Amino acid sequence: MKKVLSPIQKIKGGVTTATGFLASSVKAGIKASGNPDVALVVSEKKASAAGCFTKNAVRASSVDWCASHLPSKEIVAIICNAGNANACTGAQGVRDTAQVCDRVGEALGVAATQVLMASTGVIGHPLPVHKIEAVLPDLTKTASSRKGHDFATAIMTTDTCSKESAVRVGSGAGSYVLGGCVKGSGMIHPNMATMLGFITSDAKISPAILNGIVKRVVDRTFNNLTVDGDTSTNDMVLVLANGTSGVSIVGKESVSLFEEALFIVCNDLCAQIAADGEGATKRVEIRVVGGKTFADAKKAAKSIANSLLVKTALFGNDPNWGRILCAIGYSEAHFSDTKMLVSLCGIPVCKGTQPVPFPVERMRKLMAKKLVIIDVDLAVGVAEAISQTCDLTYDYIKINAEYHT
Amino acid sequence: MKKVLSPIQKIKGGVTTATGFLASSVKAGIKASGNPDVALVVSEKKASAAGCFTKNAVRASSVDWCASHLPSKEIVAIICNAGNANACTGAQGVRDTAQVCDRVGEALGVAATQVLMASTGVIGHPLPVHKIEAVLPDLTKTASSRKGHDFATAIMTTDTCSKESAVRVGSGAGSYVLGGCVKGSGMIHPNMATMLGFITSDAKISPAILNGIVKRVVDRTFNNLTVDGDTSTNDMVLVLANGTSGVSIVGKESVSLFEEALFIVCNDLCAQIAADGEGATKRVEIRVVGGKTFADAKKAAKSIANSLLVKTALFGNDPNWGRILCAIGYSEAHFSDTKMLVSLCGIPVCKGTQPVPFPVERMRKLMAKKLVIIDVDLAVGVAEAISQTCDLTYDYIKINAEYHT
């Protein structure tokens, strides 16, 4: 039998892998570490853009700025700073975001409304606008298609590694790329977290179609990601598509393919965040199938992912299926009392609500690996959901108790 | 000005302080430690009884048993075992609960349906019914009004201390007592936790009125308590009133007084659980006022109480008001952008969503004490809520990662 090649191939890359995108990063002196802390993505052509934003009622001014300008068909740049969230900074914070976007627009010869902004870092301190303005000439001058990785590194805060992902999508009309990067390590929870994601594509797509795809994919990926259950004030995922590949996303089939490709990139970025969760020793993937509805499958997956008792048991390599069952129980998801099946590392541990014997020592060894998969079949339908998370460790406490404001 | 004495006075006592209640405890060999693990409360007269139960869809058979028999006007005993939760034990678990209640009823000369049962401990192991049956003669023979404290100690699992509270209520018609005890330390969260509470009174009250009062008070106290956000399979609060004081609770005024007295006992028991939260170094009380509705005030209080970032900051004596504000932000509670006031240890730290300068070193010293109070005025109404919790520490991780099933 001939092997059918998938039209979606994972490739090495990030925010400048799609054609027509440039990036740069500089040290502006906002991060105490002195590392690069202001970064820019520029599209050579006006791009369709859409985004998803934190549901937190306390939102940073950068979130309000982006949300008010998206979806759009003429975005040209994203400026991102790390080290200061510009959140809880009142009217001054609003003016500061507008001023930075205005200056970036000036430098690129476009309107302020064609520039998006994202910020991450400490809350309640005024944004040092002069520091950002001082580095803008350097930032625009040095932008290059080879600096996607520099961008991904500059936006990091407590992250221990940068996180990038890309795919090439082949279609009858030619091929296009989707690539991006993300930052985030703590304060990670459904409905966005101190998590910034930037994804670019050289496909040609209308802002309205892009907007629908982004909302659906974020709901299946980033909104099911949790490190500690805290939803930040600054979260956002921005997706830009500039059309330079010449491949148009129109019609059901090409929209589905683009959506699947975006899902693969986003899910990979989520997995990278979970693996780098504050203090984490292992990544945990919770795969729920057999749900009555997607919302139900998601509830069960998130409830397990958010349980401190499950997460500490995972740290201790303890196959404590009772805690998993308990978390499903209070999730309000429908499940079959008799047919529900829970497996840990591929080995069934309970059926219905009762234990199934399993080889304990072998299980402990499997649980000590870098990736633990929890499979749940709710056995009442066909809906599925995935949640990415990590274990809860001494180091999470250390990072967050000893990080002083 | 003459000092007005409150009709409700706190007294030392517990589950046998109200007249006509006896208790006992014995070692049945269910706890691995060999400590007393089966305990009994007996009312000399048939008592009105009401209860509140876990909302977890995976419920222990003891929960189903009690829920199906309450409210009642003829409860005579509660039997409680620690060391085995009899949860996730299927049809056998249901038969085991019924059998134990049947045997207790036989020993006391009443029907099985006049006996309530509560269990706490490991999940998924069959209840060792024979061990409980073996100690029943001893348990009923030694019951005494002086053994309330023994009862409170026998029901402990990971608790490091027993938790009791009592009040005497004076009224025109004479006085009565409300007293009780709880166990619970981890897996503590709104909507009940592995938390068992038993409160007795010698007031005379109808099951229907008692039932309404219990539901309201539990919603204001135990349901706002959180240690780790996990809701257990076995939680319950049971309240028995046997009428032996001769004081009847009828009419608006005496119902209010009884309700207030029960609130005081329950709130005190919640504070004791929070202080003994797994690994806790301090108790944290979150007092929200100015809410649009009670539900809103409760949402804000619980959101702060459940935030891992707030709880680790409290452990680190870090006045990180940004994390508190962030938790209010994602709670979905209404608040005033400009007038909301957040205070830590009595010192304002932010107004609206912006910082207020405060003496940092003095604050750190106050935060190092055994009780930290967080006051929030949402500034949009008059509703109030209190949530009791504790900090999140290395020892919580230790207890829960190293506790092996």
JSON list of C-alpha atoms in Angstrom, two decimals, chain A residues 176-356:
[
{"chain": "A", "resi": 176, "resn": "TYR", "atom": "CA", "xyz": [2.34, 27.95, 2.75]},
{"chain": "A", "resi": 177, "resn": "VAL", "atom": "CA", "xyz": [3.80, 28.12, 6.25]},
{"chain": "A", "resi": 178, "resn": "LEU", "atom": "CA", "xyz": [2.39, 28.63, 9.72]},
{"chain": "A", "resi": 179, "resn": "GLY", "atom": "CA", "xyz": [4.95, 29.33, 12.44]},
{"chain": "A", "resi": 180, "resn": "GLY", "atom": "CA", "xyz": [5.10, 31.01, 15.78]},
{"chain": "A", "resi": 181, "resn": "CYS", "atom": "CA", "xyz": [6.38, 31.28, 19.28]},
{"chain": "A", "resi": 182, "resn": "VAL", "atom": "CA", "xyz": [4.99, 31.61, 22.74]},
{"chain": "A", "resi": 183, "resn": "LYS", "atom": "CA", "xyz": [6.15, 32.67, 26.20]},
{"chain": "A", "resi": 184, "resn": "GLY", "atom": "CA", "xyz": [4.64, 31.49, 29.47]},
{"chain": "A", "resi": 185, "resn": "SER", "atom": "CA", "xyz": [5.62, 29.40, 32.44]},
{"chain": "A", "resi": 186, "resn": "GLY", "atom": "CA", "xyz": [3.53, 30.37, 35.49]},
{"chain": "A", "resi": 187, "resn": "MET", "atom": "CA", "xyz": [0.12, 32.02, 36.00]},
{"chain": "A", "resi": 188, "resn": "ILE", "atom": "CA", "xyz": [-1.00, 29.67, 33.22]},
{"chain": "A", "resi": 189, "resn": "HIS", "atom": "CA", "xyz": [-4.64, 28.72, 33.04]},
{"chain": "A", "resi": 190, "resn": "PRO", "atom": "CA", "xyz": [-7.60, 28.29, 30.72]},
{"chain": "A", "resi": 191, "resn": "ASN", "atom": "CA", "xyz": [-8.87, 31.49, 29.15]},
{"chain": "A", "resi": 192, "resn": "MET", "atom": "CA", "xyz": [-5.35, 32.69, 28.59]},
{"chain": "A", "resi": 193, "resn": "ALA", "atom": "CA", "xyz": [-2.55, 33.14, 31.11]},
{"chain": "A", "resi": 194, "resn": "THR", "atom": "CA", "xyz": [0.62, 35.31, 31.29]},
{"chain": "A", "resi": 195, "resn": "MET", "atom": "CA", "xyz": [0.97, 33.76, 28.02]},
{"chain": "A", "resi": 196, "resn": "LEU", "atom": "CA", "xyz": [1.76, 35.56, 24.84]},
{"chain": "A", "resi": 197, "resn": "GLY", "atom": "CA", "xyz": [1.56, 33.71, 21.54]},
{"chain": "A", "resi": 198, "resn": "PHE", "atom": "CA", "xyz": [2.47, 35.06, 18.13]},
{"chain": "A", "resi": 199, "resn": "ILE", "atom": "CA", "xyz": [1.83, 33.06, 14.99]},
{"chain": "A", "resi": 200, "resn": "THR", "atom": "CA", "xyz": [2.44, 34.17, 11.43]},
{"chain": "A", "resi": 201, "resn": "SER", "atom": "CA", "xyz": [1.51, 32.72, 8.08]},
{"chain": "A", "resi": 202, "resn": "ASP", "atom": "CA", "xyz": [2.10, 33.60, 4.46]},
{"chain": "A", "resi": 203, "resn": "ALA", "atom": "CA", "xyz": [-1.29, 32.20, 3.47]},
{"chain": "A", "resi": 204, "resn": "LYS", "atom": "CA", "xyz": [-3.87, 34.63, 2.13]},
{"chain": "A", "resi": 205, "resn": "ILE", "atom": "CA", "xyz": [-7.00, 34.67, 4.25]},
{"chain": "A", "resi": 206, "resn": "SER", "atom": "CA", "xyz": [-9.75, 37.15, 5.09]},
{"chain": "A", "resi": 207, "resn": "PRO", "atom": "CA", "xyz": [-9.78, 38.63, 8.61]},
{"chain": "A", "resi": 208, "resn": "ALA", "atom": "CA", "xyz": [-13.29, 37.25, 9.22]},
{"chain": "A", "resi": 209, "resn": "ILE", "atom": "CA", "xyz": [-12.39, 33.65, 8.34]},
{"chain": "A", "resi": 210, "resn": "LEU", "atom": "CA", "xyz": [-9.09, 33.93, 10.23]},
{"chain": "A", "resi": 211, "resn": "ASN", "atom": "CA", "xyz": [-10.92, 35.28, 13.28]},
{"chain": "A", "resi": 212, "resn": "GLY", "atom": "CA", "xyz": [-13.29, 32.29, 13.41]},
{"chain": "A", "resi": 213, "resn": "ILE", "atom": "CA", "xyz": [-10.44, 29.79, 13.01]},
{"chain": "A", "resi": 214, "resn": "VAL", "atom": "CA", "xyz": [-8.32, 31.47, 15.72]},
{"chain": "A", "resi": 215, "resn": "LYS", "atom": "CA", "xyz": [-11.16, 31.44, 18.25]},
{"chain": "A", "resi": 216, "resn": "ARG", "atom": "CA", "xyz": [-11.92, 27.76, 17.63]},
{"chain": "A", "resi": 217, "resn": "VAL", "atom": "CA", "xyz": [-8.30, 26.64, 17.75]},
{"chain": "A", "resi": 218, "resn": "VAL", "atom": "CA", "xyz": [-7.46, 28.67, 20.88]},
{"chain": "A", "resi": 219, "resn": "ASP", "atom": "CA", "xyz": [-10.48, 27.13, 22.58]},
{"chain": "A", "resi": 220, "resn": "ARG", "atom": "CA", "xyz": [-9.13, 23.66, 21.77]},
{"chain": "A", "resi": 221, "resn": "THR", "atom": "CA", "xyz": [-5.53, 24.42, 22.78]},
{"chain": "A", "resi": 222, "resn": "PHE", "atom": "CA", "xyz": [-4.42, 27.41, 24.86]},
{"chain": "A", "resi": 223, "resn": "ASN", "atom": "CA", "xyz": [-7.70, 27.59, 26.80]},
{"chain": "A", "resi": 224, "resn": "ASN", "atom": "CA", "xyz": [-7.17, 24.01, 28.03]},
{"chain": "A", "resi": 225, "resn": "LEU", "atom": "CA", "xyz": [-3.62, 24.64, 29.17]},
{"chain": "A", "resi": 226, "resn": "THR", "atom": "CA", "xyz": [-2.98, 25.02, 32.88]},
{"chain": "A", "resi": 227, "resn": "VAL", "atom": "CA", "xyz": [0.08, 25.31, 35.08]},
{"chain": "A", "resi": 228, "resn": "ASP", "atom": "CA", "xyz": [-1.36, 26.81, 38.23]},
{"chain": "A", "resi": 229, "resn": "GLY", "atom": "CA", "xyz": [-4.92, 27.89, 37.59]},
{"chain": "A", "resi": 230, "resn": "ASP", "atom": "CA", "xyz": [-4.21, 31.61, 37.53]},
{"chain": "A", "resi": 231, "resn": "THR", "atom": "CA", "xyz": [-5.42, 33.63, 34.54]},
{"chain": "A", "resi": 232, "resn": "SER", "atom": "CA", "xyz": [-3.25, 36.67, 33.94]},
{"chain": "A", "resi": 233, "resn": "THR", "atom": "CA", "xyz": [-4.09, 40.26, 33.07]},
{"chain": "A", "resi": 234, "resn": "ASN", "atom": "CA", "xyz": [-2.03, 40.31, 29.87]},
{"chain": "A", "resi": 235, "resn": "ASP", "atom": "CA", "xyz": [-2.62, 37.12, 27.91]},
{"chain": "A", "resi": 236, "resn": "MET", "atom": "CA", "xyz": [-3.06, 37.11, 24.21]},
{"chain": "A", "resi": 237, "resn": "VAL", "atom": "CA", "xyz": [-2.56, 35.03, 21.10]},
{"chain": "A", "resi": 238, "resn": "LEU", "atom": "CA", "xyz": [-2.13, 36.99, 17.86]},
{"chain": "A", "resi": 239, "resn": "VAL", "atom": "CA", "xyz": [-2.19, 35.44, 14.39]},
{"chain": "A", "resi": 240, "resn": "LEU", "atom": "CA", "xyz": [-1.06, 37.33, 11.29]},
{"chain": "A", "resi": 241, "resn": "ALA", "atom": "CA", "xyz": [-1.40, 36.11, 7.70]},
{"chain": "A", "resi": 242, "resn": "ASN", "atom": "CA", "xyz": [0.16, 38.25, 4.98]},
{"chain": "A", "resi": 243, "resn": "GLY", "atom": "CA", "xyz": [-0.67, 36.30, 1.84]},
{"chain": "A", "resi": 244, "resn": "THR", "atom": "CA", "xyz": [2.86, 36.39, 0.38]},
{"chain": "A", "resi": 245, "resn": "SER", "atom": "CA", "xyz": [2.77, 32.66, -0.46]},
{"chain": "A", "resi": 246, "resn": "GLY", "atom": "CA", "xyz": [0.00, 33.37, -2.92]},
{"chain": "A", "resi": 247, "resn": "VAL", "atom": "CA", "xyz": [-2.09, 30.48, -1.50]},
{"chain": "A", "resi": 248, "resn": "SER", "atom": "CA", "xyz": [-5.64, 31.60, -0.72]},
{"chain": "A", "resi": 249, "resn": "ILE", "atom": "CA", "xyz": [-7.64, 30.05, 2.11]},
{"chain": "A", "resi": 250, "resn": "VAL", "atom": "CA", "xyz": [-11.16, 29.97, 0.72]},
{"chain": "A", "resi": 251, "resn": "GLY", "atom": "CA", "xyz": [-13.66, 27.16, 0.64]},
{"chain": "A", "resi": 252, "resn": "LYS", "atom": "CA", "xyz": [-14.39, 24.52, 3.23]},
{"chain": "A", "resi": 253, "resn": "GLU", "atom": "CA", "xyz": [-11.50, 22.21, 2.46]},
{"chain": "A", "resi": 254, "resn": "SER", "atom": "CA", "xyz": [-8.71, 24.77, 2.56]},
{"chain": "A", "resi": 255, "resn": "VAL", "atom": "CA", "xyz": [-10.19, 26.38, 5.71]},
{"chain": "A", "resi": 256, "resn": "SER", "atom": "CA", "xyz": [-10.19, 22.97, 7.43]},
{"chain": "A", "resi": 257, "resn": "LEU", "atom": "CA", "xyz": [-6.60, 22.34, 6.40]},
{"chain": "A", "resi": 258, "resn": "PHE", "atom": "CA", "xyz": [-5.46, 25.75, 7.67]},
{"chain": "A", "resi": 259, "resn": "GLU", "atom": "CA", "xyz": [-7.37, 25.20, 10.91]},
{"chain": "A", "resi": 260, "resn": "GLU", "atom": "CA", "xyz": [-5.78, 21.78, 11.41]},
{"chain": "A", "resi": 261, "resn": "ALA", "atom": "CA", "xyz": [-2.31, 23.23, 10.73]},
{"chain": "A", "resi": 262, "resn": "LEU", "atom": "CA", "xyz": [-2.92, 26.05, 13.24]},
{"chain": "A", "resi": 263, "resn": "PHE", "atom": "CA", "xyz": [-4.13, 23.44, 15.78]},
{"chain": "A", "resi": 264, "resn": "ILE", "atom": "CA", "xyz": [-0.90, 21.48, 15.36]},
{"chain": "A", "resi": 265, "resn": "VAL", "atom": "CA", "xyz": [1.26, 24.57, 15.90]},
{"chain": "A", "resi": 266, "resn": "CYS", "atom": "CA", "xyz": [-0.80, 25.77, 18.90]},
{"chain": "A", "resi": 267, "resn": "ASN", "atom": "CA", "xyz": [-0.97, 22.32, 20.52]},
{"chain": "A", "resi": 268, "resn": "ASP", "atom": "CA", "xyz": [2.79, 21.94, 20.14]},
{"chain": "A", "resi": 269, "resn": "LEU", "atom": "CA", "xyz": [3.37, 25.36, 21.71]},
{"chain": "A", "resi": 270, "resn": "CYS", "atom": "CA", "xyz": [1.02, 24.40, 24.60]},
{"chain": "A", "resi": 271, "resn": "ALA", "atom": "CA", "xyz": [2.97, 21.19, 25.19]},
{"chain": "A", "resi": 272, "resn": "GLN", "atom": "CA", "xyz": [6.20, 23.22, 25.28]},
{"chain": "A", "resi": 273, "resn": "ILE", "atom": "CA", "xyz": [4.69, 25.61, 27.87]},
{"chain": "A", "resi": 274, "resn": "ALA", "atom": "CA", "xyz": [3.46, 22.71, 30.03]},
{"chain": "A", "resi": 275, "resn": "ALA", "atom": "CA", "xyz": [6.89, 21.06, 29.90]},
{"chain": "A", "resi": 276, "resn": "ASP", "atom": "CA", "xyz": [8.44, 24.36, 31.02]},
{"chain": "A", "resi": 277, "resn": "GLY", "atom": "CA", "xyz": [5.77, 25.00, 33.71]},
{"chain": "A", "resi": 278, "resn": "GLU", "atom": "CA", "xyz": [7.24, 26.63, 36.80]},
{"chain": "A", "resi": 279, "resn": "GLY", "atom": "CA", "xyz": [9.05, 23.97, 38.79]},
{"chain": "A", "resi": 280, "resn": "ALA", "atom": "CA", "xyz": [7.74, 21.13, 36.60]},
{"chain": "A", "resi": 281, "resn": "THR", "atom": "CA", "xyz": [9.64, 17.83, 36.46]},
{"chain": "A", "resi": 282, "resn": "LYS", "atom": "CA", "xyz": [7.34, 16.37, 33.81]},
{"chain": "A", "resi": 283, "resn": "ARG", "atom": "CA", "xyz": [4.73, 17.23, 31.21]},
{"chain": "A", "resi": 284, "resn": "VAL", "atom": "CA", "xyz": [1.26, 15.77, 31.62]},
{"chain": "A", "resi": 285, "resn": "GLU", "atom": "CA", "xyz": [-1.19, 15.34, 28.78]},
{"chain": "A", "resi": 286, "resn": "ILE", "atom": "CA", "xyz": [-4.82, 14.61, 29.62]},
{"chain": "A", "resi": 287, "resn": "ARG", "atom": "CA", "xyz": [-6.80, 13.11, 26.74]},
{"chain": "A", "resi": 288, "resn": "VAL", "atom": "CA", "xyz": [-10.51, 12.84, 27.30]},
{"chain": "A", "resi": 289, "resn": "VAL", "atom": "CA", "xyz": [-12.71, 10.96, 24.83]},
{"chain": "A", "resi": 290, "resn": "GLY", "atom": "CA", "xyz": [-16.31, 9.71, 24.93]},
{"chain": "A", "resi": 291, "resn": "GLY", "atom": "CA", "xyz": [-17.71, 13.02, 26.19]},
{"chain": "A", "resi": 292, "resn": "LYS", "atom": "CA", "xyz": [-21.36, 13.96, 25.70]},
{"chain": "A", "resi": 293, "resn": "THR", "atom": "CA", "xyz": [-20.24, 17.36, 24.37]},
{"chain": "A", "resi": 294, "resn": "PHE", "atom": "CA", "xyz": [-16.92, 19.13, 23.76]},
{"chain": "A", "resi": 295, "resn": "ALA", "atom": "CA", "xyz": [-17.69, 21.39, 26.75]},
{"chain": "A", "resi": 296, "resn": "ASP", "atom": "CA", "xyz": [-18.12, 18.30, 28.94]},
{"chain": "A", "resi": 297, "resn": "ALA", "atom": "CA", "xyz": [-14.91, 16.63, 27.73]},
{"chain": "A", "resi": 298, "resn": "LYS", "atom": "CA", "xyz": [-13.09, 19.92, 28.34]},
{"chain": "A", "resi": 299, "resn": "LYS", "atom": "CA", "xyz": [-14.54, 20.24, 31.87]},
{"chain": "A", "resi": 300, "resn": "ALA", "atom": "CA", "xyz": [-13.27, 16.79, 32.81]},
{"chain": "A", "resi": 301, "resn": "ALA", "atom": "CA", "xyz": [-9.84, 17.38, 31.26]},
{"chain": "A", "resi": 302, "resn": "LYS", "atom": "CA", "xyz": [-9.41, 20.78, 32.92]},
{"chain": "A", "resi": 303, "resn": "SER", "atom": "CA", "xyz": [-10.65, 19.56, 36.28]},
{"chain": "A", "resi": 304, "resn": "ILE", "atom": "CA", "xyz": [-7.97, 16.83, 36.33]},
{"chain": "A", "resi": 305, "resn": "ALA", "atom": "CA", "xyz": [-5.35, 19.28, 35.05]},
{"chain": "A", "resi": 306, "resn": "ASN", "atom": "CA", "xyz": [-6.18, 21.77, 37.80]},
{"chain": "A", "resi": 307, "resn": "SER", "atom": "CA", "xyz": [-6.29, 19.35, 40.73]},
{"chain": "A", "resi": 308, "resn": "LEU", "atom": "CA", "xyz": [-3.43, 20.02, 43.15]},
{"chain": "A", "resi": 309, "resn": "LEU", "atom": "CA", "xyz": [-3.86, 16.53, 44.52]},
{"chain": "A", "resi": 310, "resn": "VAL", "atom": "CA", "xyz": [-3.48, 14.96, 41.07]},
{"chain": "A", "resi": 311, "resn": "LYS", "atom": "CA", "xyz": [-0.51, 17.20, 40.26]},
{"chain": "A", "resi": 312, "resn": "THR", "atom": "CA", "xyz": [1.34, 16.42, 43.51]},
{"chain": "A", "resi": 313, "resn": "ALA", "atom": "CA", "xyz": [0.63, 12.69, 43.08]},
{"chain": "A", "resi": 314, "resn": "LEU", "atom": "CA", "xyz": [2.15, 12.91, 39.58]},
{"chain": "A", "resi": 315, "resn": "PHE", "atom": "CA", "xyz": [5.22, 14.58, 41.08]},
{"chain": "A", "resi": 316, "resn": "GLY", "atom": "CA", "xyz": [5.47, 11.70, 43.55]},
{"chain": "A", "resi": 317, "resn": "ASN", "atom": "CA", "xyz": [5.06, 9.05, 40.76]},
{"chain": "A", "resi": 318, "resn": "ASP", "atom": "CA", "xyz": [2.01, 7.85, 42.66]},
{"chain": "A", "resi": 319, "resn": "PRO", "atom": "CA", "xyz": [-0.70, 6.11, 40.55]},
{"chain": "A", "resi": 320, "resn": "ASN", "atom": "CA", "xyz": [-3.41, 7.67, 42.73]},
{"chain": "A", "resi": 321, "resn": "TRP", "atom": "CA", "xyz": [-6.39, 7.00, 40.46]},
{"chain": "A", "resi": 322, "resn": "GLY", "atom": "CA", "xyz": [-8.77, 7.98, 43.31]},
{"chain": "A", "resi": 323, "resn": "ARG", "atom": "CA", "xyz": [-7.68, 11.61, 42.98]},
{"chain": "A", "resi": 324, "resn": "ILE", "atom": "CA", "xyz": [-8.24, 11.53, 39.20]},
{"chain": "A", "resi": 325, "resn": "LEU", "atom": "CA", "xyz": [-11.69, 10.02, 39.68]},
{"chain": "A", "resi": 326, "resn": "CYS", "atom": "CA", "xyz": [-12.47, 12.59, 42.36]},
{"chain": "A", "resi": 327, "resn": "ALA", "atom": "CA", "xyz": [-11.53, 15.45, 40.00]},
{"chain": "A", "resi": 328, "resn": "ILE", "atom": "CA", "xyz": [-13.78, 14.01, 37.26]},
{"chain": "A", "resi": 329, "resn": "GLY", "atom": "CA", "xyz": [-16.51, 13.71, 39.89]},
{"chain": "A", "resi": 330, "resn": "TYR", "atom": "CA", "xyz": [-16.53, 17.40, 40.79]},
{"chain": "A", "resi": 331, "resn": "SER", "atom": "CA", "xyz": [-16.02, 18.59, 37.20]},
{"chain": "A", "resi": 332, "resn": "GLU", "atom": "CA", "xyz": [-19.76, 18.35, 36.48]},
{"chain": "A", "resi": 333, "resn": "ALA", "atom": "CA", "xyz": [-19.01, 16.42, 33.27]},
{"chain": "A", "resi": 334, "resn": "HIS", "atom": "CA", "xyz": [-21.34, 13.55, 32.43]},
{"chain": "A", "resi": 335, "resn": "PHE", "atom": "CA", "xyz": [-19.79, 10.09, 32.64]},
{"chain": "A", "resi": 336, "resn": "SER", "atom": "CA", "xyz": [-20.90, 6.48, 32.76]},
{"chain": "A", "resi": 337, "resn": "ASP", "atom": "CA", "xyz": [-20.87, 5.04, 36.28]},
{"chain": "A", "resi": 338, "resn": "THR", "atom": "CA", "xyz": [-20.16, 1.61, 34.89]},
{"chain": "A", "resi": 339, "resn": "LYS", "atom": "CA", "xyz": [-18.25, 2.11, 31.62]},
{"chain": "A", "resi": 340, "resn": "MET", "atom": "CA", "xyz": [-15.94, 5.08, 32.24]},
{"chain": "A", "resi": 341, "resn": "LEU", "atom": "CA", "xyz": [-12.32, 4.01, 31.78]},
{"chain": "A", "resi": 342, "resn": "VAL", "atom": "CA", "xyz": [-9.27, 5.79, 33.23]},
{"chain": "A", "resi": 343, "resn": "SER", "atom": "CA", "xyz": [-5.75, 4.82, 32.13]},
{"chain": "A", "resi": 344, "resn": "LEU", "atom": "CA", "xyz": [-2.39, 6.09, 33.33]},
{"chain": "A", "resi": 345, "resn": "CYS", "atom": "CA", "xyz": [0.61, 5.75, 30.99]},
{"chain": "A", "resi": 346, "resn": "GLY", "atom": "CA", "xyz": [-1.53, 3.47, 28.83]},
{"chain": "A", "resi": 347, "resn": "ILE", "atom": "CA", "xyz": [-2.47, 1.07, 31.65]},
{"chain": "A", "resi": 348, "resn": "PRO", "atom": "CA", "xyz": [-6.11, 0.93, 32.83]},
{"chain": "A", "resi": 349, "resn": "VAL", "atom": "CA", "xyz": [-6.43, 1.88, 36.52]},
{"chain": "A", "resi": 350, "resn": "CYS", "atom": "CA", "xyz": [-10.17, 2.12, 36.99]},
{"chain": "A", "resi": 351, "resn": "LYS", "atom": "CA", "xyz": [-13.37, 1.18, 35.23]},
{"chain": "A", "resi": 352, "resn": "GLY", "atom": "CA", "xyz": [-16.71, 2.71, 36.17]},
{"chain": "A", "resi": 353, "resn": "THR", "atom": "CA", "xyz": [-15.81, 4.13, 39.55]},
{"chain": "A", "resi": 354, "resn": "GLN", "atom": "CA", "xyz": [-13.92, 1.07, 40.74]},
{"chain": "A", "resi": 355, "resn": "PRO", "atom": "CA", "xyz": [-10.27, 0.05, 40.68]},
{"chain": "A", "resi": 356, "resn": "VAL", "atom": "CA", "xyz": [-8.68, -2.27, 38.11]}
]
